[in-house]
Structure formats: structure tokens, C-alpha cells
Short mmCIF file of C-alpha atoms in Angstrom, two decimals:
data_model
loop_
_atom_site.label_atom_id
_atom_site.label_comp_id
_atom_site.label_asym_id
_atom_site.label_seq_id
_atom_site.Cartn_x
_atom_site.Cartn_y
_atom_site.Cartn_z
CA GLY A 1 -67.80 -51.33 36.93
CA ILE A 2 -67.38 -48.02 38.67
CA GLN A 3 -69.17 -47.65 42.01
CA VAL A 4 -70.72 -44.39 43.21
CA GLU A 5 -71.68 -43.97 46.84
CA GLN A 6 -73.44 -41.00 48.36
CA SER A 7 -73.79 -40.00 51.99
CA PRO A 8 -75.79 -39.41 54.01
CA PRO A 9 -78.77 -41.28 52.53
CA ASP A 10 -81.24 -39.02 54.33
CA LEU A 11 -80.93 -35.59 55.86
CA ILE A 12 -83.39 -33.39 57.73
CA LEU A 13 -82.54 -29.72 58.20
CA GLN A 14 -84.16 -26.69 59.69
CA GLU A 15 -84.50 -23.78 57.31
CA GLY A 16 -81.36 -21.67 57.37
CA ALA A 17 -79.00 -24.53 58.24
CA ASN A 18 -75.96 -25.55 56.20
CA SER A 19 -75.17 -29.04 54.93
CA THR A 20 -72.55 -31.06 53.09
CA LEU A 21 -73.34 -33.97 50.81
CA ARG A 22 -70.60 -36.38 49.80
CA CYS A 23 -70.05 -38.53 46.70
CA ASN A 24 -67.32 -41.19 46.56
CA PHE A 25 -66.42 -42.97 43.32
CA SER A 26 -64.20 -45.97 42.77
CA ASP A 27 -62.34 -45.12 39.54
CA SER A 28 -61.14 -42.23 37.40
CA VAL A 29 -63.88 -40.17 35.77
CA ASN A 30 -64.22 -37.88 32.75
CA ASN A 31 -67.34 -36.21 34.02
CA LEU A 32 -69.06 -35.63 37.34
CA GLN A 33 -72.41 -33.91 37.68
CA TRP A 34 -74.62 -33.00 40.63
CA PHE A 35 -78.38 -32.98 40.11
CA HIS A 36 -81.40 -32.03 42.18
CA GLN A 37 -84.49 -34.12 41.41
CA ASN A 38 -87.68 -32.27 42.21
CA PRO A 39 -90.92 -33.99 43.35
CA TRP A 40 -92.12 -34.19 39.72
CA GLY A 41 -89.04 -36.15 38.68
CA GLN A 42 -87.20 -33.43 36.79
CA LEU A 43 -83.43 -33.65 37.11
CA ILE A 44 -82.05 -30.15 37.49
CA ASN A 45 -78.39 -29.56 36.70
CA LEU A 46 -76.51 -28.09 39.63
CA PHE A 47 -72.87 -28.51 38.68
CA TYR A 48 -70.71 -30.04 35.97
CA ILE A 49 -67.52 -30.51 37.98
CA PRO A 50 -65.04 -33.26 37.00
CA SER A 51 -62.45 -31.40 39.08
CA GLY A 52 -61.99 -28.19 41.03
CA THR A 53 -64.42 -25.92 42.83
CA LYS A 54 -67.48 -24.05 41.61
CA GLN A 55 -70.05 -21.84 43.27
CA ASN A 56 -73.56 -20.86 42.24
CA GLY A 57 -75.41 -18.73 44.76
CA ARG A 58 -75.99 -20.69 47.97
CA LEU A 59 -74.58 -23.85 46.42
CA SER A 60 -70.99 -24.80 45.86
CA ALA A 61 -69.19 -27.99 44.91
CA THR A 62 -65.68 -29.36 45.08
CA THR A 63 -64.31 -32.43 43.30
CA VAL A 64 -60.93 -33.90 44.25
CA ALA A 65 -60.45 -36.29 41.35
CA THR A 66 -57.16 -37.72 42.65
CA GLU A 67 -58.88 -38.79 45.87
CA ARG A 68 -62.10 -39.80 44.08
CA TYR A 69 -64.69 -37.76 45.92
CA SER A 70 -66.90 -34.74 45.46
CA LEU A 71 -68.73 -32.55 47.96
CA LEU A 72 -71.86 -30.46 47.52
CA TYR A 73 -72.37 -27.63 49.99
CA ILE A 74 -75.77 -26.08 50.61
CA SER A 75 -75.79 -22.94 52.73
CA SER A 76 -78.76 -21.16 54.32
CA SER A 77 -81.08 -23.97 53.22
CA GLN A 78 -84.63 -23.20 52.10
CA THR A 79 -87.70 -25.42 51.90
CA THR A 80 -87.41 -25.35 48.11
CA ASP A 81 -84.06 -27.18 48.45
CA SER A 82 -85.97 -30.30 49.50
CA GLY A 83 -85.73 -33.30 47.19
CA VAL A 84 -83.22 -35.91 46.13
CA TYR A 85 -79.66 -34.95 45.27
CA PHE A 86 -77.78 -37.22 42.88
CA CYS A 87 -74.14 -37.42 42.01
CA ALA A 88 -73.44 -39.01 38.61
CA VAL A 89 -70.12 -39.87 36.99
CA GLU A 90 -68.90 -40.86 33.54
CA ARG A 91 -66.10 -43.40 33.48
CA GLY A 92 -62.71 -42.18 32.36
CA GLY A 93 -60.42 -43.74 29.81
CA GLY A 94 -60.55 -44.20 26.04
CA GLY A 95 -63.73 -45.21 24.29
CA ALA A 96 -65.96 -43.75 26.95
CA THR A 97 -69.53 -42.86 26.13
CA ASN A 98 -71.88 -40.38 27.73
CA LYS A 99 -73.04 -43.11 30.11
CA LEU A 100 -73.68 -41.54 33.50
CA ILE A 101 -73.58 -43.80 36.52
CA PHE A 102 -75.72 -42.43 39.31
CA GLY A 103 -75.24 -42.75 43.02
CA THR A 104 -78.03 -43.82 45.35
CA GLY A 105 -78.91 -40.24 46.16
CA THR A 106 -79.39 -38.14 49.29
CA LEU A 107 -82.97 -37.36 50.29
CA LEU A 108 -83.02 -33.88 51.80
CA ALA A 109 -85.97 -32.48 53.72
CA VAL A 110 -85.81 -28.83 54.81
CA GLN A 111 -88.34 -27.95 57.48
CA PRO A 112 -89.65 -24.39 58.00
CA ASP B 1 -83.89 -21.71 24.20
CA ALA B 2 -86.03 -24.78 24.71
CA GLY B 3 -84.65 -27.53 26.85
CA VAL B 4 -84.97 -31.25 26.27
CA THR B 5 -88.55 -32.20 25.56
CA GLN B 6 -90.20 -35.60 25.95
CA SER B 7 -93.57 -37.02 25.03
CA PRO B 8 -95.90 -38.24 26.26
CA THR B 9 -95.76 -37.08 29.89
CA HIS B 10 -97.64 -40.06 31.24
CA LEU B 11 -98.62 -43.37 29.73
CA ILE B 12 -100.57 -46.40 30.91
CA LYS B 13 -100.11 -49.68 29.06
CA THR B 14 -101.09 -53.30 29.57
CA ARG B 15 -98.65 -56.20 29.89
CA GLY B 16 -97.55 -57.49 26.50
CA GLN B 17 -98.16 -54.23 24.67
CA HIS B 18 -95.61 -52.08 22.91
CA VAL B 19 -94.69 -48.46 23.72
CA THR B 20 -92.82 -45.67 21.92
CA LEU B 21 -91.37 -42.74 23.82
CA ARG B 22 -90.04 -39.62 22.10
CA CYS B 23 -87.32 -37.12 22.87
CA SER B 24 -86.13 -33.90 21.27
CA PRO B 25 -82.67 -32.70 22.34
CA ILE B 26 -81.52 -29.17 22.94
CA SER B 27 -80.86 -27.39 19.64
CA GLY B 28 -77.29 -28.08 18.53
CA HIS B 29 -76.89 -31.20 20.67
CA LYS B 30 -76.05 -34.34 18.73
CA SER B 31 -76.07 -36.95 21.49
CA VAL B 32 -79.17 -38.41 23.10
CA SER B 33 -79.14 -40.90 25.97
CA TRP B 34 -82.01 -42.79 27.58
CA TYR B 35 -82.30 -43.74 31.25
CA GLN B 36 -84.80 -45.74 33.29
CA GLN B 37 -85.55 -44.73 36.86
CA VAL B 38 -87.61 -47.05 39.02
CA LEU B 39 -89.07 -45.78 42.27
CA GLY B 40 -86.50 -45.23 44.99
CA GLN B 41 -83.44 -45.67 42.79
CA GLY B 42 -81.15 -43.56 40.68
CA PRO B 43 -81.51 -43.53 36.88
CA GLN B 44 -80.01 -46.47 34.98
CA PHE B 45 -78.42 -46.03 31.54
CA ILE B 46 -80.24 -47.73 28.65
CA PHE B 47 -78.79 -46.33 25.39
CA GLN B 48 -76.69 -43.56 23.92
CA TYR B 49 -77.06 -42.40 20.32
CA TYR B 50 -74.63 -40.02 18.69
CA GLU B 51 -74.81 -38.94 15.06
CA LYS B 52 -77.62 -41.46 14.54
CA GLU B 53 -75.56 -44.45 15.64
CA GLU B 54 -75.76 -46.46 18.84
CA ARG B 55 -72.67 -45.65 20.91
CA GLY B 56 -73.48 -47.35 24.15
CA ARG B 57 -75.93 -49.83 25.60
CA GLY B 58 -76.75 -50.65 29.20
CA ASN B 59 -77.78 -53.95 30.72
CA PHE B 60 -81.31 -54.10 29.31
CA PRO B 61 -83.02 -56.90 27.34
CA ASP B 62 -83.50 -56.85 23.58
CA ARG B 63 -87.10 -55.79 24.13
CA PHE B 64 -85.64 -52.31 24.45
CA SER B 65 -84.55 -50.57 21.25
CA ALA B 66 -84.00 -47.01 20.13
CA ARG B 67 -83.10 -44.92 17.15
CA GLN B 68 -82.03 -41.38 16.36
CA PHE B 69 -83.33 -39.38 13.44
CA PRO B 70 -81.50 -36.94 11.12
CA ASN B 71 -82.75 -34.00 13.23
CA TYR B 72 -81.18 -35.73 16.30
CA SER B 73 -84.51 -36.47 17.96
CA SER B 74 -84.87 -40.00 19.28
CA GLU B 75 -87.37 -42.73 20.01
CA LEU B 76 -87.21 -45.44 22.66
CA ASN B 77 -89.26 -48.55 21.94
CA VAL B 78 -90.15 -51.25 24.42
CA ASN B 79 -91.84 -54.44 23.26
CA ALA B 80 -93.74 -57.08 25.24
CA LEU B 81 -94.13 -54.83 28.27
CA LEU B 82 -93.70 -56.33 31.73
CA LEU B 83 -94.94 -54.98 35.04
CA GLY B 84 -91.30 -54.31 35.93
CA ASP B 85 -90.99 -51.86 33.06
CA SER B 86 -93.08 -49.38 35.03
CA ALA B 87 -90.73 -46.48 35.62
CA LEU B 88 -89.81 -42.91 34.79
CA TYR B 89 -87.99 -42.83 31.44
CA LEU B 90 -85.58 -39.95 31.11
CA CYS B 91 -83.90 -38.58 28.03
CA ALA B 92 -80.68 -36.59 28.20
CA SER B 93 -78.93 -34.59 25.53
CA SER B 94 -75.36 -33.35 25.22
CA LEU B 95 -73.16 -31.66 22.64
CA GLY B 96 -70.92 -34.58 21.92
CA ARG B 97 -70.19 -38.23 22.36
CA GLU B 98 -68.40 -38.15 25.72
CA SER B 99 -67.31 -35.95 28.59
CA TYR B 100 -69.92 -33.28 27.94
CA GLU B 101 -72.48 -31.99 30.41
CA GLN B 102 -75.80 -33.78 30.05
CA TYR B 103 -79.20 -32.11 30.33
CA PHE B 104 -82.32 -34.08 31.15
CA GLY B 105 -85.88 -33.80 29.96
CA PRO B 106 -88.92 -33.96 32.26
CA GLY B 107 -89.38 -37.68 31.66
CA THR B 108 -92.20 -39.99 30.64
CA ARG B 109 -93.88 -41.87 33.46
CA LEU B 110 -94.87 -45.32 32.20
CA THR B 111 -97.25 -47.51 34.15
CA VAL B 112 -97.75 -51.11 33.06
CA THR B 113 -100.83 -52.87 34.43
#
């Protein structure tokens, strides 16, 4: 099956710093989403980005589908950005379902 | 508009018991998927239901079953609970069968003792 790898596994930042999170996937995908999981377990949608570039405030994301990777940029980090960031993909090809395959996540801690 | 809702929020069961978890999708969404997330890992796909039919199943034993109702809400049932079934159970809804953005509910935290 398709493999999804995220890096780095852990990241500690000072408030105000910038960071880049990476997601590599091993096969073509129909869907790629970035999520932020808060301490209570809620998965918050950040981006739906099977290809291209999107920006939302201090966050932006780029997916290069032909090279099978996606990047999540966090600028001017805040303590509220702390948590686990997941990349999840849906396999491409005919007969696909909504099955999302999640990466191992990046645990981000932003210190004041 | 209300997001995906799940009930109950927390649940404690004993080994061997049965549990039913419930999910209501976003209004207008016809697809519901269930995921299990154990501590320290990413969510794992259990089932997808679309238009009241099972469209996908993950690598879970037959003790796990689900169904979708005419109003597109869904239930996940787990029989003969094991300690290893302790996890956060997440429900996701989307507009269609595939390639649509998925939105997750707050989850049900199940503890099996």
C-alpha cells in the first residue's frame, strides 16, 4: 500500500520562528490533506491540497504531486500552533474510496 | 452550520462487552468514514459508508461493524471488546464517495478495562 512519511518527527520552536514540515508519499494520490490535532484530539482541517499552493493566514502549503511530496509552512509561530500535524493522502486510481492514509505526524511545541 | 458530531464523548467498558458509537455528518454530506487512533499513532481507516452501503473496509476484525441510516448518520459497533480496542474513534464526513475533503468530528474516547 501507499506509504506516507512525515519529517521531522518532533520540532521545538521559539514563538515567532518559522518552520517547514514535509510529507512524502510513495504513489499517486487523489487527495492530500493537512490537519492539526489539538490536545483534545480534534483534527482541524488546515488544507485540502492534492496539488498546487494555498495560503491561509500564517500557514501555507505546497504539493508537488509529480514528485510526491507536500510542504506545510508555518510563519511567525504562536504557542497555539503547538500540537501534532498530520498529512493524510487518498490513493489515486479508479475505484478509490475516501480512505485517508495518515502519516506518523510531526509533534510541534512552540515555546513563549 | 454544525460540524460533524459524535456521541458519546467518553466511554468506559469492560473486556467482552459491546459498544455502539454514533456519528452525524455535516448536513448535505453523504459519506461517513470511521477511524481508530491509538495513542501515539495516526488514525487508521476502519470503514467508509456512502449512500448507506459499505464502500471500503480497513484491516480490522469482524468484531467491528457499522451501518449508515437514511439520514446519513452512522453507527460503529464493536463486539467482544479487547483491551487493545482502547482508542480515540473518529468519524469523518465528506460530500461524496472519493476525492472530497473530509471533515472530522471530535471523537469518542473508548477505554476498555
